[in-house]
mmCIF file of C-alpha atoms in Angstrom:
data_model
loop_
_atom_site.group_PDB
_atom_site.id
_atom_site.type_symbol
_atom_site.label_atom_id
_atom_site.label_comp_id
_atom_site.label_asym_id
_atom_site.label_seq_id
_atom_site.Cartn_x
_atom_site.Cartn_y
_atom_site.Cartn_z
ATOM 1 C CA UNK A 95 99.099 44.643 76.512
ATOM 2 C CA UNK A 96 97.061 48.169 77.113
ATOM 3 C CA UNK A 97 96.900 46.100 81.270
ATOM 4 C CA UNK A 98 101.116 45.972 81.104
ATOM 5 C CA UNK A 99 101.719 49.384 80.203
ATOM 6 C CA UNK A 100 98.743 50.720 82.705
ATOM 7 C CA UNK A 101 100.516 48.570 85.768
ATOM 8 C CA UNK A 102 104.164 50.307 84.608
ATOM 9 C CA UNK A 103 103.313 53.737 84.371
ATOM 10 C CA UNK A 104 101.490 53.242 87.812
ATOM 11 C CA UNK A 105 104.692 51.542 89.581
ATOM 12 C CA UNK A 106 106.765 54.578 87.973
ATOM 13 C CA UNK A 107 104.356 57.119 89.245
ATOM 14 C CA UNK A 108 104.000 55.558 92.468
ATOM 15 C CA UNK A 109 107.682 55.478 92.582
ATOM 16 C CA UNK A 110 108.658 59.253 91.876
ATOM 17 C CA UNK A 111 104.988 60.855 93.539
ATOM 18 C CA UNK A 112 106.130 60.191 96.738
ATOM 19 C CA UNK A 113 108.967 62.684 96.712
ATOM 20 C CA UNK A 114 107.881 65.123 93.990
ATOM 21 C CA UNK A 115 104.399 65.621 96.494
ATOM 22 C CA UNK A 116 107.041 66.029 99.521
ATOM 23 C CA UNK A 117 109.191 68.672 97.781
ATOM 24 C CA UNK A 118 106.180 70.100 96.413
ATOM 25 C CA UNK A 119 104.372 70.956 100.074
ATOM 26 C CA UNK A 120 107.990 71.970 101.198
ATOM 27 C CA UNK A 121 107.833 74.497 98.775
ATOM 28 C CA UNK A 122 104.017 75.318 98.086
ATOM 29 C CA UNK A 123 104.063 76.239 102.601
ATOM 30 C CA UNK A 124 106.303 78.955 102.239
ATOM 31 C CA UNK A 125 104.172 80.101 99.046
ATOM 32 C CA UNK A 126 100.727 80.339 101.068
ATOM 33 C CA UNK A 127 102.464 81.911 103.996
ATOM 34 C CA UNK A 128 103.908 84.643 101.633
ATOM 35 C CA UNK A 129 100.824 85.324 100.539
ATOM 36 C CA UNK A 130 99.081 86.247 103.876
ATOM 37 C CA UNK A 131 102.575 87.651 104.311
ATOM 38 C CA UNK A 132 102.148 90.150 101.623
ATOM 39 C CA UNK A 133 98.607 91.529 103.716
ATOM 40 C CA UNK A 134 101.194 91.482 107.092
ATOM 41 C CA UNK A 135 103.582 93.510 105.962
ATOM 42 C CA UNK A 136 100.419 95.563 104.780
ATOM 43 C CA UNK A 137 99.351 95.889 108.253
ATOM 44 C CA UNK A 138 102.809 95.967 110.104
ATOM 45 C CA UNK A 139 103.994 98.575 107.952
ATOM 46 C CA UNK A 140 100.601 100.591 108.638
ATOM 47 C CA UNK A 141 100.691 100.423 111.946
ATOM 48 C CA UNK A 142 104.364 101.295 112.235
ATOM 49 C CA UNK A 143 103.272 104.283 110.369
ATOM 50 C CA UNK A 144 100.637 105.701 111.979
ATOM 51 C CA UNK A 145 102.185 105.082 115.644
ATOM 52 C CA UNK A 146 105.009 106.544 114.909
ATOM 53 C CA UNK A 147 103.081 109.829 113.207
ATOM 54 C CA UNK A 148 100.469 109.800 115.417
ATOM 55 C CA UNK A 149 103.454 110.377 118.668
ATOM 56 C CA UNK A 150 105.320 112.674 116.190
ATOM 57 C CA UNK A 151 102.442 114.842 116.020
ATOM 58 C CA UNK A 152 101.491 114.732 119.492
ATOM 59 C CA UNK A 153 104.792 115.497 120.751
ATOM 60 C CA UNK A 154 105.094 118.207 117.759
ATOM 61 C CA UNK A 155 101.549 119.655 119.102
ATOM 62 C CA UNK A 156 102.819 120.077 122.945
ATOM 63 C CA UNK A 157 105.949 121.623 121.501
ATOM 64 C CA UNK A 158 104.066 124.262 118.995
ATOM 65 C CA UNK A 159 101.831 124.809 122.472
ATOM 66 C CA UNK A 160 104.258 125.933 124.784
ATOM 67 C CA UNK A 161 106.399 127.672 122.139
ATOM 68 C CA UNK A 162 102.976 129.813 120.852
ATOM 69 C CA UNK A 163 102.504 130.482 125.032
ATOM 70 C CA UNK A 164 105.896 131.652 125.135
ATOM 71 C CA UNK A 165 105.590 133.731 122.835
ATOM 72 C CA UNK A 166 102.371 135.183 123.928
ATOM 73 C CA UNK A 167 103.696 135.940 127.561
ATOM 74 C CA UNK A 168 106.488 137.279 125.843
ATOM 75 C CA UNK A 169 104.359 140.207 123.919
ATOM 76 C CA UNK A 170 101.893 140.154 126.836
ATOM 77 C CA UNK A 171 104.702 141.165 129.071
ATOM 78 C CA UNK A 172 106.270 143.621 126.006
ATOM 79 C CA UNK A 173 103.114 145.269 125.456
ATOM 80 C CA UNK A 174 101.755 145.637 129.152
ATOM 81 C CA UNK A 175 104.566 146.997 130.122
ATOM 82 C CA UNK A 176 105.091 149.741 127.602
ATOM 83 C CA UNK A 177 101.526 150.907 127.978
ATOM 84 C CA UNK A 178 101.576 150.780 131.610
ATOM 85 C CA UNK A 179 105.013 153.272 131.072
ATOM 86 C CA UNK A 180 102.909 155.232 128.961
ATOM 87 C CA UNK A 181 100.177 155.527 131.102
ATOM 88 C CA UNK A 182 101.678 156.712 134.237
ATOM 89 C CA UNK A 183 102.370 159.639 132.788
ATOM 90 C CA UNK A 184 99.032 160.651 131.790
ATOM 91 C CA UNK A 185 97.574 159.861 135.167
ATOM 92 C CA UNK A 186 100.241 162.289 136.372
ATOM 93 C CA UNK A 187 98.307 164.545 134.641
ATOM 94 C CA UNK A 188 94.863 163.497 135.101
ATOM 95 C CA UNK A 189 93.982 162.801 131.635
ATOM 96 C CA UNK A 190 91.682 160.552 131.684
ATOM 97 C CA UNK A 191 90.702 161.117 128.074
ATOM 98 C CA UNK A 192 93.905 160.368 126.834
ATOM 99 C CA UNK A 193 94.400 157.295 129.432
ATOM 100 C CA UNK A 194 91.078 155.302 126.824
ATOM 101 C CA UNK A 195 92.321 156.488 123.846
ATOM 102 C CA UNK A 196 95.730 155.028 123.947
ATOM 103 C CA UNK A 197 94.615 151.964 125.707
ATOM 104 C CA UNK A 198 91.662 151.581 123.358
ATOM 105 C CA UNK A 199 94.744 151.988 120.120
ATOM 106 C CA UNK A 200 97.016 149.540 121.707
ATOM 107 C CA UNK A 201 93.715 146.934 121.798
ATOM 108 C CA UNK A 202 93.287 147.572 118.573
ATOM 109 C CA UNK A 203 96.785 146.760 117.175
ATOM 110 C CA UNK A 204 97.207 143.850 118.993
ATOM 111 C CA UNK A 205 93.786 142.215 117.929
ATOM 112 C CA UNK A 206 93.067 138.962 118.219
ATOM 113 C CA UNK A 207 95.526 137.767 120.363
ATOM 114 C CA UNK A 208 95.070 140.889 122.900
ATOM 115 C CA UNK A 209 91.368 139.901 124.062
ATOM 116 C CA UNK A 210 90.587 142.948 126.171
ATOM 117 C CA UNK A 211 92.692 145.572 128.505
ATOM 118 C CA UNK A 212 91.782 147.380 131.938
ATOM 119 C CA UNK A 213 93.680 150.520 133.211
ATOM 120 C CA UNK A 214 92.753 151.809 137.027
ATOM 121 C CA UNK A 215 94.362 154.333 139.455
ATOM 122 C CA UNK A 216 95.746 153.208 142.271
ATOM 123 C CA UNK A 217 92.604 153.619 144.258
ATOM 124 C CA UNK A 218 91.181 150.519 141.683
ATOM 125 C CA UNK A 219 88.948 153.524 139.934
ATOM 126 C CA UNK A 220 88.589 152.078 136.553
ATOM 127 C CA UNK A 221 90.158 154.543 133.889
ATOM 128 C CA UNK A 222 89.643 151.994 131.005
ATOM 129 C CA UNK A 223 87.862 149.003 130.485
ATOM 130 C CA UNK A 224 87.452 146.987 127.227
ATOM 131 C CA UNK A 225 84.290 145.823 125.959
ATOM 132 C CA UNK A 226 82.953 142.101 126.890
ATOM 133 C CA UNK A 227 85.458 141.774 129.631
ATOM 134 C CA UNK A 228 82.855 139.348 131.258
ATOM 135 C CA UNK A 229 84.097 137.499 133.896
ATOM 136 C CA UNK A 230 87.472 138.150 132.826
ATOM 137 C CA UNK A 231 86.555 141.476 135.085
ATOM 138 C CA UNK A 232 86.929 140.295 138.198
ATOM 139 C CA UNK A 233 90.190 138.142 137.524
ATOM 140 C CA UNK A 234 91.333 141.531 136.036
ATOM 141 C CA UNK A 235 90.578 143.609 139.285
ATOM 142 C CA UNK A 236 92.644 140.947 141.302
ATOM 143 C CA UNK A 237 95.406 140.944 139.265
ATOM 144 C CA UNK A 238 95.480 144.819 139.382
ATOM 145 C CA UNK A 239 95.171 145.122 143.490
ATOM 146 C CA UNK A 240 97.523 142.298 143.892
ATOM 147 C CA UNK A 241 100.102 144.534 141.475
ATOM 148 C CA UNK A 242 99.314 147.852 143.214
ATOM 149 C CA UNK A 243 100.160 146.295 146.418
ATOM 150 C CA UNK A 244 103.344 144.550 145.917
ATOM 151 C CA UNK A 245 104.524 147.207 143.504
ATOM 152 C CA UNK A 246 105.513 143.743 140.704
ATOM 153 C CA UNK A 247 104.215 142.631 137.516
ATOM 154 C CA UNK A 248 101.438 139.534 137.790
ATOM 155 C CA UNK A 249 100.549 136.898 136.261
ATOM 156 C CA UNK A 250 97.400 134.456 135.908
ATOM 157 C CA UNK A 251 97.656 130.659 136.848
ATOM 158 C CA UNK A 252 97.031 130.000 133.217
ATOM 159 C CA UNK A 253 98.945 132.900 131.760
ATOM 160 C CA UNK A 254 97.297 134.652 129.790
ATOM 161 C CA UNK A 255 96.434 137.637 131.816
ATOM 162 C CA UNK A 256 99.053 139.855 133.129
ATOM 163 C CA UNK A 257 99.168 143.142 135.377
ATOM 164 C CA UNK A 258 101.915 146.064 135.271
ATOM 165 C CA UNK A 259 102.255 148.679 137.645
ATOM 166 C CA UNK A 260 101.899 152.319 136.305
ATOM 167 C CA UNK A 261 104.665 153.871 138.246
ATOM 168 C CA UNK A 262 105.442 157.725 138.644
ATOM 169 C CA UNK A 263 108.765 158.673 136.612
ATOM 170 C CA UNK A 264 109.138 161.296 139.121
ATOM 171 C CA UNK A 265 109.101 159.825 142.759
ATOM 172 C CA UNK A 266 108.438 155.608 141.519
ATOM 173 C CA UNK A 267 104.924 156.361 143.627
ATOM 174 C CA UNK A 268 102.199 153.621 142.706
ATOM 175 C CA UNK A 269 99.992 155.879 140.649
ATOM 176 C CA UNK A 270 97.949 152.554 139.429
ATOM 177 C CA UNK A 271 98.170 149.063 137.495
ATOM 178 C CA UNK A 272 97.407 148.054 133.716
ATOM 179 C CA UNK A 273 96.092 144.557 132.670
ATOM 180 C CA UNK A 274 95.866 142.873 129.838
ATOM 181 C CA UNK A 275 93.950 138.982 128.855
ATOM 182 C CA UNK A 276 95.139 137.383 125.399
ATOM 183 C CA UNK A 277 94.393 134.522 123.897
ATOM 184 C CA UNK A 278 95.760 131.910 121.824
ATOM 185 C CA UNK A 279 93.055 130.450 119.939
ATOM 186 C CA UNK A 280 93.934 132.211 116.766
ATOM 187 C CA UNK A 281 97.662 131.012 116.419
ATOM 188 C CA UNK A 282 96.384 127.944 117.095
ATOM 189 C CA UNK A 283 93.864 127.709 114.733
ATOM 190 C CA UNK A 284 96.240 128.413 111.895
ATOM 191 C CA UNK A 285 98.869 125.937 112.952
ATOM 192 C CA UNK A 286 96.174 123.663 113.360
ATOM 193 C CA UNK A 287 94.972 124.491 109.899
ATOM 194 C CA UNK A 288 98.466 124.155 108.347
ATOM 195 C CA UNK A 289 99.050 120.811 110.675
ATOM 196 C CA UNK A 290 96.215 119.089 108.879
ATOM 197 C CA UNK A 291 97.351 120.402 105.318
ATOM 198 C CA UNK A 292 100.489 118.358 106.109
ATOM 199 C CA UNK A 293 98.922 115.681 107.661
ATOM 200 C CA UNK A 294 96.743 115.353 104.376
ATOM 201 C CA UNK A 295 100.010 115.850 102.230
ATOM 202 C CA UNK A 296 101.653 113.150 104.424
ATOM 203 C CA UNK A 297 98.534 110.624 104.770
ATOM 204 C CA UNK A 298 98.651 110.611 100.834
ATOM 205 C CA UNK A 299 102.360 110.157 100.239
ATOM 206 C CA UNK A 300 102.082 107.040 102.698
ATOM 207 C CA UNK A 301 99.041 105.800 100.620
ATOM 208 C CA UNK A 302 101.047 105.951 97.576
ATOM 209 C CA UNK A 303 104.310 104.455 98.900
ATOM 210 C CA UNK A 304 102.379 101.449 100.483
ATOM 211 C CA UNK A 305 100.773 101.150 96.845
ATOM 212 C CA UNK A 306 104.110 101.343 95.341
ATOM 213 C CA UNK A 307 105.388 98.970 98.114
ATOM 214 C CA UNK A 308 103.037 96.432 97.661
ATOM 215 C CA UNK A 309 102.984 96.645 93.759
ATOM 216 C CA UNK A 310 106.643 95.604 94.059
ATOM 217 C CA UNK A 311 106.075 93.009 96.774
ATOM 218 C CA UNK A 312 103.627 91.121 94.673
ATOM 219 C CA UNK A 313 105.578 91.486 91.162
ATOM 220 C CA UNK A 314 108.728 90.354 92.517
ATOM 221 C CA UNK A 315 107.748 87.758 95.500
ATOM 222 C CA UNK A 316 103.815 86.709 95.616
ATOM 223 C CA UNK A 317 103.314 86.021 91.822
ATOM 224 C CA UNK A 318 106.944 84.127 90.893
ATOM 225 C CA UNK A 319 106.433 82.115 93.820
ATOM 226 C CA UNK A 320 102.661 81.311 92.385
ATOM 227 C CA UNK A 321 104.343 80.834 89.266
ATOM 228 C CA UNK A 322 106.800 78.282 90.826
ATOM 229 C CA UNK A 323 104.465 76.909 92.552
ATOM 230 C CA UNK A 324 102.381 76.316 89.272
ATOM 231 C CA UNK A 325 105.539 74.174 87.878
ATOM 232 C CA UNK A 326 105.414 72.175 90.591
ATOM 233 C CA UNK A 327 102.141 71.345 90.174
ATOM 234 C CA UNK A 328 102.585 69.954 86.426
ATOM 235 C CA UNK A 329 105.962 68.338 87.676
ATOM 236 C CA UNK A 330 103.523 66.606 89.996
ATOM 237 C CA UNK A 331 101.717 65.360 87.001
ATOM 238 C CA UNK A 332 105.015 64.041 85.630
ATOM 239 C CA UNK A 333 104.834 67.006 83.074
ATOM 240 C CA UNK A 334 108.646 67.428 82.707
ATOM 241 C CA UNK A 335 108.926 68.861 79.684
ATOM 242 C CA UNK A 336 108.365 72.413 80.713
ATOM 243 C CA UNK A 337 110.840 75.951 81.204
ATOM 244 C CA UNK A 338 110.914 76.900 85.051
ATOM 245 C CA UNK A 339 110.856 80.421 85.489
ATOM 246 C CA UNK A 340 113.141 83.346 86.853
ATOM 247 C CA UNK A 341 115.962 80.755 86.179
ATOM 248 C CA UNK A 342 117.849 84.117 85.690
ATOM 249 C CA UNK A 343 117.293 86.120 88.318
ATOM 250 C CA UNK A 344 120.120 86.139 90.795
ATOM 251 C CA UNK A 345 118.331 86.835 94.246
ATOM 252 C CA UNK A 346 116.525 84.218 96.255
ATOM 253 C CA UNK A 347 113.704 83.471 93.593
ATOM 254 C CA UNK A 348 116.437 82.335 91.077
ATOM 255 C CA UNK A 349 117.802 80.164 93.436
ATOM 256 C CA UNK A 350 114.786 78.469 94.383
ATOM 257 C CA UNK A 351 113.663 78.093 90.576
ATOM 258 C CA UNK A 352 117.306 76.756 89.704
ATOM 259 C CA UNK A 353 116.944 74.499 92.521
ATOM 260 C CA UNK A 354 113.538 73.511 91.449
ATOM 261 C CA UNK A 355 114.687 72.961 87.123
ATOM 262 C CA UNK A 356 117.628 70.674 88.598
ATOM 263 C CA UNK A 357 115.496 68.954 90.341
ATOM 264 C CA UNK A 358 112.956 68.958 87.533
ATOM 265 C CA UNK A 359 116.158 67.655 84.852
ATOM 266 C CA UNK A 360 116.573 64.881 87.278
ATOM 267 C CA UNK A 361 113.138 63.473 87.524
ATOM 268 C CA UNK A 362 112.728 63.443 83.627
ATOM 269 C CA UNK A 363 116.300 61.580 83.742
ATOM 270 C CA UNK A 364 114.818 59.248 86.170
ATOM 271 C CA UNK A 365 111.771 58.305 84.346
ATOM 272 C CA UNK A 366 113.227 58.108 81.145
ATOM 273 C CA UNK A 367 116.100 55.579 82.368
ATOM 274 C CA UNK A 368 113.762 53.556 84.117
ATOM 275 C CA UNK A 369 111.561 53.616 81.222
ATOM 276 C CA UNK A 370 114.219 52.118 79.156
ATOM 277 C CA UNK A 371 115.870 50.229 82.118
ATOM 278 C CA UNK A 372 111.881 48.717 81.912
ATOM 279 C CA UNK A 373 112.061 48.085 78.277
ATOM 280 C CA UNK A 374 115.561 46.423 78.050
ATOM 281 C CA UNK A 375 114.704 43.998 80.886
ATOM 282 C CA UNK A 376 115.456 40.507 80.361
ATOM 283 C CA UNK A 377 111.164 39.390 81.355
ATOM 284 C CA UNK A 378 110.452 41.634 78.053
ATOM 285 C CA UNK A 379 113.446 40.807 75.506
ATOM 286 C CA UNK A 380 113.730 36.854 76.214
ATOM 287 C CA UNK A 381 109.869 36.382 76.300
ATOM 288 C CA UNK A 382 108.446 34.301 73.277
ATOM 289 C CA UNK A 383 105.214 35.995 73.587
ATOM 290 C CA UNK A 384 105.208 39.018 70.980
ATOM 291 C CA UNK A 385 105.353 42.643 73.170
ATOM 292 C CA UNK A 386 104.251 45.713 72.160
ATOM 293 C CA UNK A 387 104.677 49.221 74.051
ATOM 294 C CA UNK A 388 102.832 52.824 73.124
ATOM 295 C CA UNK A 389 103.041 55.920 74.958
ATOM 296 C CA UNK A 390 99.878 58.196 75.219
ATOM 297 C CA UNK A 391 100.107 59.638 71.792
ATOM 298 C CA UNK A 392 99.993 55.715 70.390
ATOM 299 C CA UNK A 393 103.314 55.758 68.999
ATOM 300 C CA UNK A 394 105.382 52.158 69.489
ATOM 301 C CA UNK A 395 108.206 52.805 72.349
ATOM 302 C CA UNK A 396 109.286 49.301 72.474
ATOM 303 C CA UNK A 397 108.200 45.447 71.038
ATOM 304 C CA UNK A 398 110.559 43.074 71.667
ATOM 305 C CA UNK A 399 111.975 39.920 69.307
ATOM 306 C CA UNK A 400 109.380 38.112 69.090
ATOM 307 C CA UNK A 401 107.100 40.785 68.538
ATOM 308 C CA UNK A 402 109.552 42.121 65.197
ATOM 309 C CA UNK A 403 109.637 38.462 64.139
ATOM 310 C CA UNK A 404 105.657 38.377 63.418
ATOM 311 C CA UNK A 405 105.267 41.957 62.357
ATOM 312 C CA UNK A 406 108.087 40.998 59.958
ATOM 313 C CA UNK A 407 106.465 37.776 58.791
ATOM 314 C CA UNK A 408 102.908 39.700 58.369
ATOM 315 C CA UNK A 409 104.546 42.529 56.063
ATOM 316 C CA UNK A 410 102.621 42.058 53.225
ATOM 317 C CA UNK A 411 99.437 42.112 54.944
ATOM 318 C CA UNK A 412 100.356 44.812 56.761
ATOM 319 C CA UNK A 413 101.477 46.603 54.313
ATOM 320 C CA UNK A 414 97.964 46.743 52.415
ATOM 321 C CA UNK A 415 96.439 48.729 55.900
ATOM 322 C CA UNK A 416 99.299 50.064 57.040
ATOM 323 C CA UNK A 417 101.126 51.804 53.980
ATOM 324 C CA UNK A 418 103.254 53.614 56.310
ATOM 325 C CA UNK A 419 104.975 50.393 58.176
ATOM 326 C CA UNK A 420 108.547 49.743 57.437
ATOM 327 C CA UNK A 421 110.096 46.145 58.336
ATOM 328 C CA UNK A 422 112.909 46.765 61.019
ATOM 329 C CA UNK A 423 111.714 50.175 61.733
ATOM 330 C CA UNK A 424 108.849 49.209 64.352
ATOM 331 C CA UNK A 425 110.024 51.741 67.590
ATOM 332 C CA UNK A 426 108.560 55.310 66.313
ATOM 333 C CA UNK A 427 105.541 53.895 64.351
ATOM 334 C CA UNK A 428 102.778 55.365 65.096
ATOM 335 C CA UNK A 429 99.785 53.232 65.288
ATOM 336 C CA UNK A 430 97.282 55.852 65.243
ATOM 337 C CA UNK A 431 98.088 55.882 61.448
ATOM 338 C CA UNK A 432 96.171 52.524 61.008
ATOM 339 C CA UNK A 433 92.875 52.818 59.801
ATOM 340 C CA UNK A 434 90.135 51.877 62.034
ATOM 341 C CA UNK A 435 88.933 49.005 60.910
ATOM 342 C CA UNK A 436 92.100 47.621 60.931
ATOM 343 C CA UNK A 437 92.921 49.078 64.212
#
């Protein structure tokens, strides 16, 4: 008997295996490629990122440049200028004194972005001449002839040193040229310093958004697909009795786990009508041999006629190891009841 009921639940699983395992890799595919999807979007979503902050910043940097260069010719040109107005007048007067004093003022107030400032007649005698000039001297010199003799302001290739012409308020004689050098390095450094506050600021808030990203990712994709993916894996086992998850939810997920508990309703409808379909055959009713049937938790799920007949016939028997039998009443006994000696 224990042979029969082996070789039918083998048929029936042989039966309904075949599709369950071929819906179940249709749908377990799409669950390990959303997994490694999660880490690609990971990736993508970095890299997107950073490109796109990393050009930002570079075209933001070349912008900040030339606007901080602007800028600097724009007071270079301000400030030579005005002292080479002022200056003119004191070479009028041959006040030499005077001439290093102001110059040496103006250097002072325009500190650090004025670097260093020479003032010469217009014979190139040197009337002032900042400290540490270096070889910013002889660049200064040029610039100053070059002024003197075309009687117009000049500037350096790289702009940052510039040349005025001291001219007589009287007559508009040459009376001698002022230049300046400046430098950029300390803007710079503090838009530098506040580009890498932001850059911090704006490193973390992606950190934190890709956390928040991917913490949402996982709870509403990666783990109710696992989920699913673990009910399909006891509806493999022919474990039908079970709830399918996110049922409720009304985006893709719940469509795919409706689709899946339909398809879950029909396999236990399947089994259970071929089950009795199995049971109520004609080979197991009409046969004279007395049939029994148990499922896995020994309780009787079928015996047919003949079998009924001689459990009747053997009542009293029975009935002295078996209190719990009841003539008529055979389908829903359990036989796990009987002791086991009987047994």
């Amino acid at each position: 008997m224990s042979g029969r009921v082996a070789l039918f639940d083998l048929r029936l699983v042989s039966r309904n295996k075949g599709f369950l395992m071929r819906f179940f890799s249709a749908l377990t595919l799409p669950r390990l490629r959303l997994s490694s999807l999660l880490m690609k979007l990971a990736l993508i979503t970095a890299v997107m990122t950073i490109t796109v902050l990393t050009v930002q910043t570079a075209f933001d940097h070349r912008e900040k440049r030339a606007l901080i260069a602007q800028q600097t010719l724009t007071r270079s040109t301000d400030v030579t200028s005005w002292l080479a107005a002022q200056v003119s007048g004191l070479i009028t007067r041959n006040d030499a004194t005077a001439v290093q004093h102001l110059s040496a003022d103006v250097m002072a107030a325009i500190e650090p972005e004025g670097r260093g400032a020479l003032v010469v007649d217009r014979d190139m005698t040197v009337l002032f001449a900042s400290d540490d000039l270096g070889a910013d001297l002889g660049e200064m010199s040029a610039l100053a002839e070059r002024t003197i003799a075309t009687r117009a302001a000049a500037l350096s290739e790289d702009g940052l040193a510039i040349a005025f012409p001291a001219v007589s308020a009287a007559d508009g004689t040459i009376l001698g040229a002022v230049v300046t050098t400046w430098s950029n390095e300390a803007v710079m450094a503090t838009v530098l310093a506040k580009e890498r506050l932001s850059y911090a600021l704006a490193v973390l808030m992606f950190v934190v958004t890709m956390a928040l990203v991917l913490t949402y990712v996982w709870l509403e994709l990666s783990r109710p697909t696992m989920r699913l993916g673990r009910a399909m894996q006891k509806m493999a086992k022919q474990q039908y009795d079970i709830d399918i998850p996110y049922v409720n939810r009304k985006d893709e997920i719940g469509d795919i786990a409706r689709k899946l508990d339909e398809f879950r309703v029909a396999l236990s409808k399947a089994k259970a009508a071929q089950r009795e379909s199995a049971f109520k055959s004609a080979a197991f009713q009409s046969s004279a041999a007395p049939i029994m049937m148990v499922d896995e938790a020994q309780r009787v799920i079928f015996a047919n006629a003949a079998c009924e007949t001689l459990l009747n016939d053997l009542m009293p028997e029975l009935k002295s190891v078996w209190p719990a039998a009841a003539q008529g009443a055979w389908v829903g006994a359990n036989l796990g009841a009987l002791p086991a000696a009987a047994a």
